[in-house]
Coordinates of C-alpha atoms and ligand atoms in Angstrom, one line a residue:
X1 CA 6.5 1.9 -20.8
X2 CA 4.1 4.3 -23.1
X3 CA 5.6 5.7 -26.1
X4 CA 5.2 9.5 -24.5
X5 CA 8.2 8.6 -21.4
X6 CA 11.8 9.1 -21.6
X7 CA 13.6 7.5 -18.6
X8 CA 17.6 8.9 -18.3
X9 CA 20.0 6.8 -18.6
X10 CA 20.8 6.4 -15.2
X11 CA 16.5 6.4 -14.1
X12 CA 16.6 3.6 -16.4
X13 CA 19.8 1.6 -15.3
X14 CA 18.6 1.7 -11.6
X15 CA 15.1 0.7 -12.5
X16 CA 16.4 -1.8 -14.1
X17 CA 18.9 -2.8 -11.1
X18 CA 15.7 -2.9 -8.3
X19 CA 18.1 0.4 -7.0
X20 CA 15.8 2.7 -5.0
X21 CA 14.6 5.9 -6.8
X22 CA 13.4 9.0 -5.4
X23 CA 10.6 11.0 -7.7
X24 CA 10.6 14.9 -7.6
X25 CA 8.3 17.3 -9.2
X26 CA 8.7 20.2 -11.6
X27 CA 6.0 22.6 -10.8
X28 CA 8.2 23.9 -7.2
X29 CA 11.3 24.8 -9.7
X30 CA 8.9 27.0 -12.0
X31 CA 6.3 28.3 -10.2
X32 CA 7.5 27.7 -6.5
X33 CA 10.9 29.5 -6.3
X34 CA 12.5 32.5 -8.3
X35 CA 15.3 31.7 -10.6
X36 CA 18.2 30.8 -9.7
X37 CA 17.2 29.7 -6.3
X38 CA 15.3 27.4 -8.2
X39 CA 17.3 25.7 -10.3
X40 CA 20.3 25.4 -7.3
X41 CA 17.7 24.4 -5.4
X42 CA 16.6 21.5 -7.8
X43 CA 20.6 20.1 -8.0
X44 CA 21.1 20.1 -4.0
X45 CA 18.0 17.9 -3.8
X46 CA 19.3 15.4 -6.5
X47 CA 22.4 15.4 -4.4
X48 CA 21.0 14.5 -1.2
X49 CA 18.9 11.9 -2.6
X50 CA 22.6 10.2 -4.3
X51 CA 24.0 11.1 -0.6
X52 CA 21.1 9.0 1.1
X53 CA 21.5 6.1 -1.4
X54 CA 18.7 6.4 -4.1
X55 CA 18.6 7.9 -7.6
X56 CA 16.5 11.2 -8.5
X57 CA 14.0 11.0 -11.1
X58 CA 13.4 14.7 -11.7
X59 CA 10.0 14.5 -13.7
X60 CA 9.1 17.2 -16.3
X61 CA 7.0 17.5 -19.9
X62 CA 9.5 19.1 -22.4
X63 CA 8.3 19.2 -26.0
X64 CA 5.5 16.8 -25.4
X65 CA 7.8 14.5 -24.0
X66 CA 7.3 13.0 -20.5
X67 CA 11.0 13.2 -18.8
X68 CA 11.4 11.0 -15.6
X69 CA 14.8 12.4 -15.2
X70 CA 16.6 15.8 -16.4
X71 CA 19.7 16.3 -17.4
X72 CA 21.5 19.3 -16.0
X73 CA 21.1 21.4 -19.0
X74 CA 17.3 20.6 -18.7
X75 CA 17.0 22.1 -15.2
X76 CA 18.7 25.0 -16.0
X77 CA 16.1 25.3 -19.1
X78 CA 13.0 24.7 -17.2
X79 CA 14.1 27.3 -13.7
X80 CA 14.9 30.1 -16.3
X81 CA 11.7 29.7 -18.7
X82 CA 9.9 29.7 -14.9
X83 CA 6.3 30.8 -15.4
X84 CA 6.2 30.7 -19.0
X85 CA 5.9 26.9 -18.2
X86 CA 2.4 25.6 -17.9
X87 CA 2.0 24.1 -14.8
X88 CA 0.4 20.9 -15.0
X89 CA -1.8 18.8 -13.2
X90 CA -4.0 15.4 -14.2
X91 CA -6.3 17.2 -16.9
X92 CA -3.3 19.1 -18.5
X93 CA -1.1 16.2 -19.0
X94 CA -2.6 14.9 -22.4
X95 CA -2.8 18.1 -23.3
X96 CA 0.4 19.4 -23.5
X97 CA 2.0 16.1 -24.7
X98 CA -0.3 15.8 -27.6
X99 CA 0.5 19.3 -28.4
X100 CA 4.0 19.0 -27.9
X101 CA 4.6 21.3 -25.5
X102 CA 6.8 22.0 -22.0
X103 CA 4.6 21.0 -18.5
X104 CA 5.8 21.9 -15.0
X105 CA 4.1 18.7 -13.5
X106 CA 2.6 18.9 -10.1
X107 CA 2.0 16.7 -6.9
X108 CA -0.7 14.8 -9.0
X109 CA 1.0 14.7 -12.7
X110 CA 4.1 14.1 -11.0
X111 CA 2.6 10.6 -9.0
X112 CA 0.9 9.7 -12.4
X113 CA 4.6 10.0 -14.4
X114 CA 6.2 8.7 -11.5
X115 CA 3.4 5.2 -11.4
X116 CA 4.1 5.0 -15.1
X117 CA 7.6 4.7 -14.8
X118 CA 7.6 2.3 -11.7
X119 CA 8.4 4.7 -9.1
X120 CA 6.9 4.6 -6.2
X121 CA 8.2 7.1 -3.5
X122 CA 8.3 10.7 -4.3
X123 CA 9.9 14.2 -2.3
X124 CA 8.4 17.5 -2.8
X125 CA 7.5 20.4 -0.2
X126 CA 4.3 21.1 -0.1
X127 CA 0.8 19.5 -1.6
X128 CA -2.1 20.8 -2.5
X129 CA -5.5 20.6 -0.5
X130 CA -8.7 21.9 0.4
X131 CA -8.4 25.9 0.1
X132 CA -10.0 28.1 2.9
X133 CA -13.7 28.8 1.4
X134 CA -13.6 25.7 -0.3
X135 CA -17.5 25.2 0.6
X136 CA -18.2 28.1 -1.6
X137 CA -15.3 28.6 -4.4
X138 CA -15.2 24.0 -4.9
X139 CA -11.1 25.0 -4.5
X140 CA -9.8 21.4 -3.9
X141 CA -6.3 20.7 -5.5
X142 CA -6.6 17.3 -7.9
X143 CA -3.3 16.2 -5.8
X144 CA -6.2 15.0 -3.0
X145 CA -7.7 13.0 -5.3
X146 CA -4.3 11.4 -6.4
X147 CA -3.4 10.4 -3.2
X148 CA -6.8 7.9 -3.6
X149 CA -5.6 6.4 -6.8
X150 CA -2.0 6.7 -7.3
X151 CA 0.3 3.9 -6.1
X152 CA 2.8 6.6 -4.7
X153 CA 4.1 7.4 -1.3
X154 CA 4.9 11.2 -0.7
X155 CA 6.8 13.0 1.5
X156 CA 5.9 16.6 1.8
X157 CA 6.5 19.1 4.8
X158 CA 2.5 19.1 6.0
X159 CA 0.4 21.8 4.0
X160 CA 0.9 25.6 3.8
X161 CA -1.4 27.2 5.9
X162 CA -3.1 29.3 2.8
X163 CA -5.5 25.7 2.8
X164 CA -7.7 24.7 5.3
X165 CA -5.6 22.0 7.1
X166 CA -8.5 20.7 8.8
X167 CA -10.6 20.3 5.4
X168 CA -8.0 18.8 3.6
X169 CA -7.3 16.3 6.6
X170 CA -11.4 15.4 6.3
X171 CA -10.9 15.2 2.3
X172 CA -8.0 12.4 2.8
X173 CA -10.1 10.5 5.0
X174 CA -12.6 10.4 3.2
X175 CA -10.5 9.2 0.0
X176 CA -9.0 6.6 2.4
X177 CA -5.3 7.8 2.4
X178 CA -3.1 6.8 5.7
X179 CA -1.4 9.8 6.7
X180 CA 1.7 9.8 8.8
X181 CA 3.4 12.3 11.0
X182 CA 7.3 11.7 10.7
X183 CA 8.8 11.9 14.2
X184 CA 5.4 14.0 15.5
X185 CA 1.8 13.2 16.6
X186 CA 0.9 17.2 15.5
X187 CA 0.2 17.7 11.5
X188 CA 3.0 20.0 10.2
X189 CA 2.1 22.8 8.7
X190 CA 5.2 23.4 6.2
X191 CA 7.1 26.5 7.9
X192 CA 5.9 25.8 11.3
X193 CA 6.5 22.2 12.7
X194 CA 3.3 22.1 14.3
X195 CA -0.2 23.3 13.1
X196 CA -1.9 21.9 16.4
X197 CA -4.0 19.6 14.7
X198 CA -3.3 16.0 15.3
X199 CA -1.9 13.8 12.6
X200 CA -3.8 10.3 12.2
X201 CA -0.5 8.2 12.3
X202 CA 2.9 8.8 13.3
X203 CA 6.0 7.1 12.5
X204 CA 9.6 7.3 14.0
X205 CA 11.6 5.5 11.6
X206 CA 12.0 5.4 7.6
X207 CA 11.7 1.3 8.1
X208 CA 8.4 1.6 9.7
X209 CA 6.5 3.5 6.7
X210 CA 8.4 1.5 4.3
X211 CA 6.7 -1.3 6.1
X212 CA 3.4 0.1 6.2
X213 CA 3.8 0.8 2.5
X214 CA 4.6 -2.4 1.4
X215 CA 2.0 -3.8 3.6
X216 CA -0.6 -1.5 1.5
X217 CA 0.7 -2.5 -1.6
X218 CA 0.9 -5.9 -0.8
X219 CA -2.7 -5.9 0.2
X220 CA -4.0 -4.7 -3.1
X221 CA -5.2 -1.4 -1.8
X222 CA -5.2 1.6 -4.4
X223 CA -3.7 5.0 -3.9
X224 CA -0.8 6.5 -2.1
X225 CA 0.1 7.5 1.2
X226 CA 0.9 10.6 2.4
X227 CA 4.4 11.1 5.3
X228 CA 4.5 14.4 6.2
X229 CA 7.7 15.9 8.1
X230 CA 8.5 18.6 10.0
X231 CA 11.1 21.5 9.0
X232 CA 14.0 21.1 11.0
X233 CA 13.7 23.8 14.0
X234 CA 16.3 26.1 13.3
X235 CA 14.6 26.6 9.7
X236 CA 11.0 26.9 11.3
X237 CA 9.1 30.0 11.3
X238 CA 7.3 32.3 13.8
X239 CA 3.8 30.9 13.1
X240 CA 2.2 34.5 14.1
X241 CA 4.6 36.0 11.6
X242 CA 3.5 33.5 8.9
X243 CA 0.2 33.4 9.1
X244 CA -0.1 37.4 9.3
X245 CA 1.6 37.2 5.8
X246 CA -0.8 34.2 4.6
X247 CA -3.8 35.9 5.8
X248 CA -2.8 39.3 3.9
X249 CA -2.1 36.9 0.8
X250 CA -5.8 35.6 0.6
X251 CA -7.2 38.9 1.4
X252 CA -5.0 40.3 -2.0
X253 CA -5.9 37.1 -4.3
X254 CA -9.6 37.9 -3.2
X255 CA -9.3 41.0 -4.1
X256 CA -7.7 40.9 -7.3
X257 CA -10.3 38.0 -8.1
X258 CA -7.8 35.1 -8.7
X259 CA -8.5 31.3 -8.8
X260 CA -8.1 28.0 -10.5
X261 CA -4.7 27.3 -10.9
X262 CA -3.7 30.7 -10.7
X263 CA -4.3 30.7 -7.0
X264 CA -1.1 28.8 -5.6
X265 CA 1.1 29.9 -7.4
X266 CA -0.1 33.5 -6.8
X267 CA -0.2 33.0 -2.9
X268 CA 3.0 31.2 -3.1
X269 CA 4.8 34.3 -4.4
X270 CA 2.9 36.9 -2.4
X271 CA 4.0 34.9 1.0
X272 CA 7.2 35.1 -0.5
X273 CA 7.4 38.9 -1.0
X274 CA 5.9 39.3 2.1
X275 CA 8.2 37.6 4.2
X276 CA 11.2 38.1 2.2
X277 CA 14.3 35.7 1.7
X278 CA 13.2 34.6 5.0
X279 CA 10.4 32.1 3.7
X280 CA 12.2 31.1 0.5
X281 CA 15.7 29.8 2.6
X282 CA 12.6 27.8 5.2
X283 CA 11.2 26.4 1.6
X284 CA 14.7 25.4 0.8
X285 CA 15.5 23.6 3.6
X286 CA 12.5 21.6 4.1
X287 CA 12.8 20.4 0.6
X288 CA 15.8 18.9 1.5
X289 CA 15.0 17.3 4.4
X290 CA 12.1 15.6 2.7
X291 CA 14.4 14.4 0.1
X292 CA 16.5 12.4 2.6
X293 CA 13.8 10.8 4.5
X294 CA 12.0 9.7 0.8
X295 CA 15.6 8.7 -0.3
X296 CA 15.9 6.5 3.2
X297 CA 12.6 5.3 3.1
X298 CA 12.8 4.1 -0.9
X299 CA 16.5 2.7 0.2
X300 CA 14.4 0.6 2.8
X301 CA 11.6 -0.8 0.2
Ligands
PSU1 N1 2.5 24.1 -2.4 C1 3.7 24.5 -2.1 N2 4.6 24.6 -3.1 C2 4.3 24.2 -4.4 C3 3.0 23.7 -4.6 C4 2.1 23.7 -3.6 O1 4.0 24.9 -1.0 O2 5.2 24.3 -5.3 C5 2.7 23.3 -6.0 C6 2.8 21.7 -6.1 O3 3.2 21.4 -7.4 C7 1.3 21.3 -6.0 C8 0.6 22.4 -6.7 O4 1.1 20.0 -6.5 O5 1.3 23.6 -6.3 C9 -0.9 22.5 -6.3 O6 -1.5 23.4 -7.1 P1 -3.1 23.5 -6.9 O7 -3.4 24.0 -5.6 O8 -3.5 24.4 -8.0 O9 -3.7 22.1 -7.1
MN2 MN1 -7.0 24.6 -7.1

């Protein structure tokens, strides 16, 4: 391990024991959910992962230290401090370690950390991709280019519909990353279980893409793969009613001329407000359910 990583005790003792270890992210407790939702949320999805049999690696840069597990105090920390966190991505990571600084890793930073630590399966709730207007604005979230490099397998609830699904599914072919629809032949598109647009693969058991990940592995191939898995129905959204709210979100970002990283995080919130506690209890949910399907596919590894 690099001098910059701090594995927890118990990260390190099931490492250590070939136990199977779940990865989250940091960037959805700061800049994906308001305080305290967020920090609640981040302790229920530590406890299903111990419920489904694997260990959470929460993964977070505090003080210019890489943490690949938090302690409870930690999580409370990082959900209140919230935006005030940098949110961090590839580029940022040296950055704010060499300056000694607190990161909210993302989907990308948090498969580097995740790699460096031996950890190859990670939850979260939704990725990044190819933003609408992506052939003028170049908006195309590092996380894609991850997927192509990074040895990690994530499970995520499809993409939020403020990307262009059908970009960002062109962008991971291209990269050569498998993608798999959990239980579903139609790419999930994170509130809604269906976006209508096929997914490549599909998969109806946790033993199957353990398979098929080992098999990559095995074979030498770099990169990750990508399972994506549908909200459970009685959590799923009117699409109409979501995509009205997405669609007003863009047209307000536009105008108030955001971008870079600022845009997800802005449209993130906005969809929020927009739809009220409605959205954020859908977000919840799904992150859960992600985190037992990663915790059962890790436990079959
Ligand atoms: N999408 C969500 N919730 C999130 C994110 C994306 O529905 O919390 C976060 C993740 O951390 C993801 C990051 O890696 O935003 C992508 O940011 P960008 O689009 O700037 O690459
Ligand atoms: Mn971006």
């Amino acid at each position: 391990m690099n001098r910059f990583v701090d594995l927890s005790p118990e990260v390190q003792e099931a490492l250590a024991n070939g136990k199977p270890v779940v990865a989250l992210e940091s960037t959805i407790i700061s800049h994906g959910m308001p305080y305290p939702k967020n920090v609640e949320t981040a302790v229920a999805v530590e406890n299903v992962i111990r419920e489904n049999g694997a260990v959470p690696a929460t993964i977070a840069i505090i003080g210019g230290r890489i943490k690949v597990g938090l302690t409870p105090d930690e999580l409370e920390y990082f959900g209140k401090k919230g935006l005030a966190i940098t949110k961090t991505s590839r580029r940022d990571i040296p950055v704010i370690v060499g300056k000694g600084e607190d990161g909210a890793t993302t989907v990308s930073a948090t498969m580097i950390i995740a790699a460096m630590a031996g950890i190859g399966v990670f939850a979260t709730g939704g990725i990044g991709g190819v933003h609408r207007g992506a052939e003028t604005t170049m908006d195309i979230s590092a996380d894609l280019d991850e997927f192509a490099q990074t040895p990690v397998l994530v499970v995520c609830a499809g993409a939020k519909a403020i990307l262009d699904l059908n970009l960002t599914m062109e962008y991971l072919e291209t990269k050569g990353v498998p993608v798999f629809g959990y239980q579903t032949d139609d790419l999930p598109a994170f509130y809604s279980r269906k976006s209508g647009i096929k997914v490549p693969n599909r998969a109806d058991s946790p033993e199957e893409l353990a398979k098929v990940w080992n098999t990559k592995r095995e074979l030498g191939l770099a990169g990750g793969m990508l399972v994506t898995n549908p909200i459970p129905e009685q959590y799923s959204m009117d699409s109409d009613k979501i995509n009205a709210a997405i669609d007003e979100a863009i047209e307000a970002m536009n105008q108030a001329g955001i971008k870079g990283k600022e845009a997800t995080p802005f449209l993130l919130d906005k969809v929020q407000k927009l739809t009220g506690g409605e959205s954020l209890e859908s977000n919840i949910q799904l992150v859960l359910n992600n985190a037992k399907l990663a915790a059962q596919i890790a436990a079959n590894l």
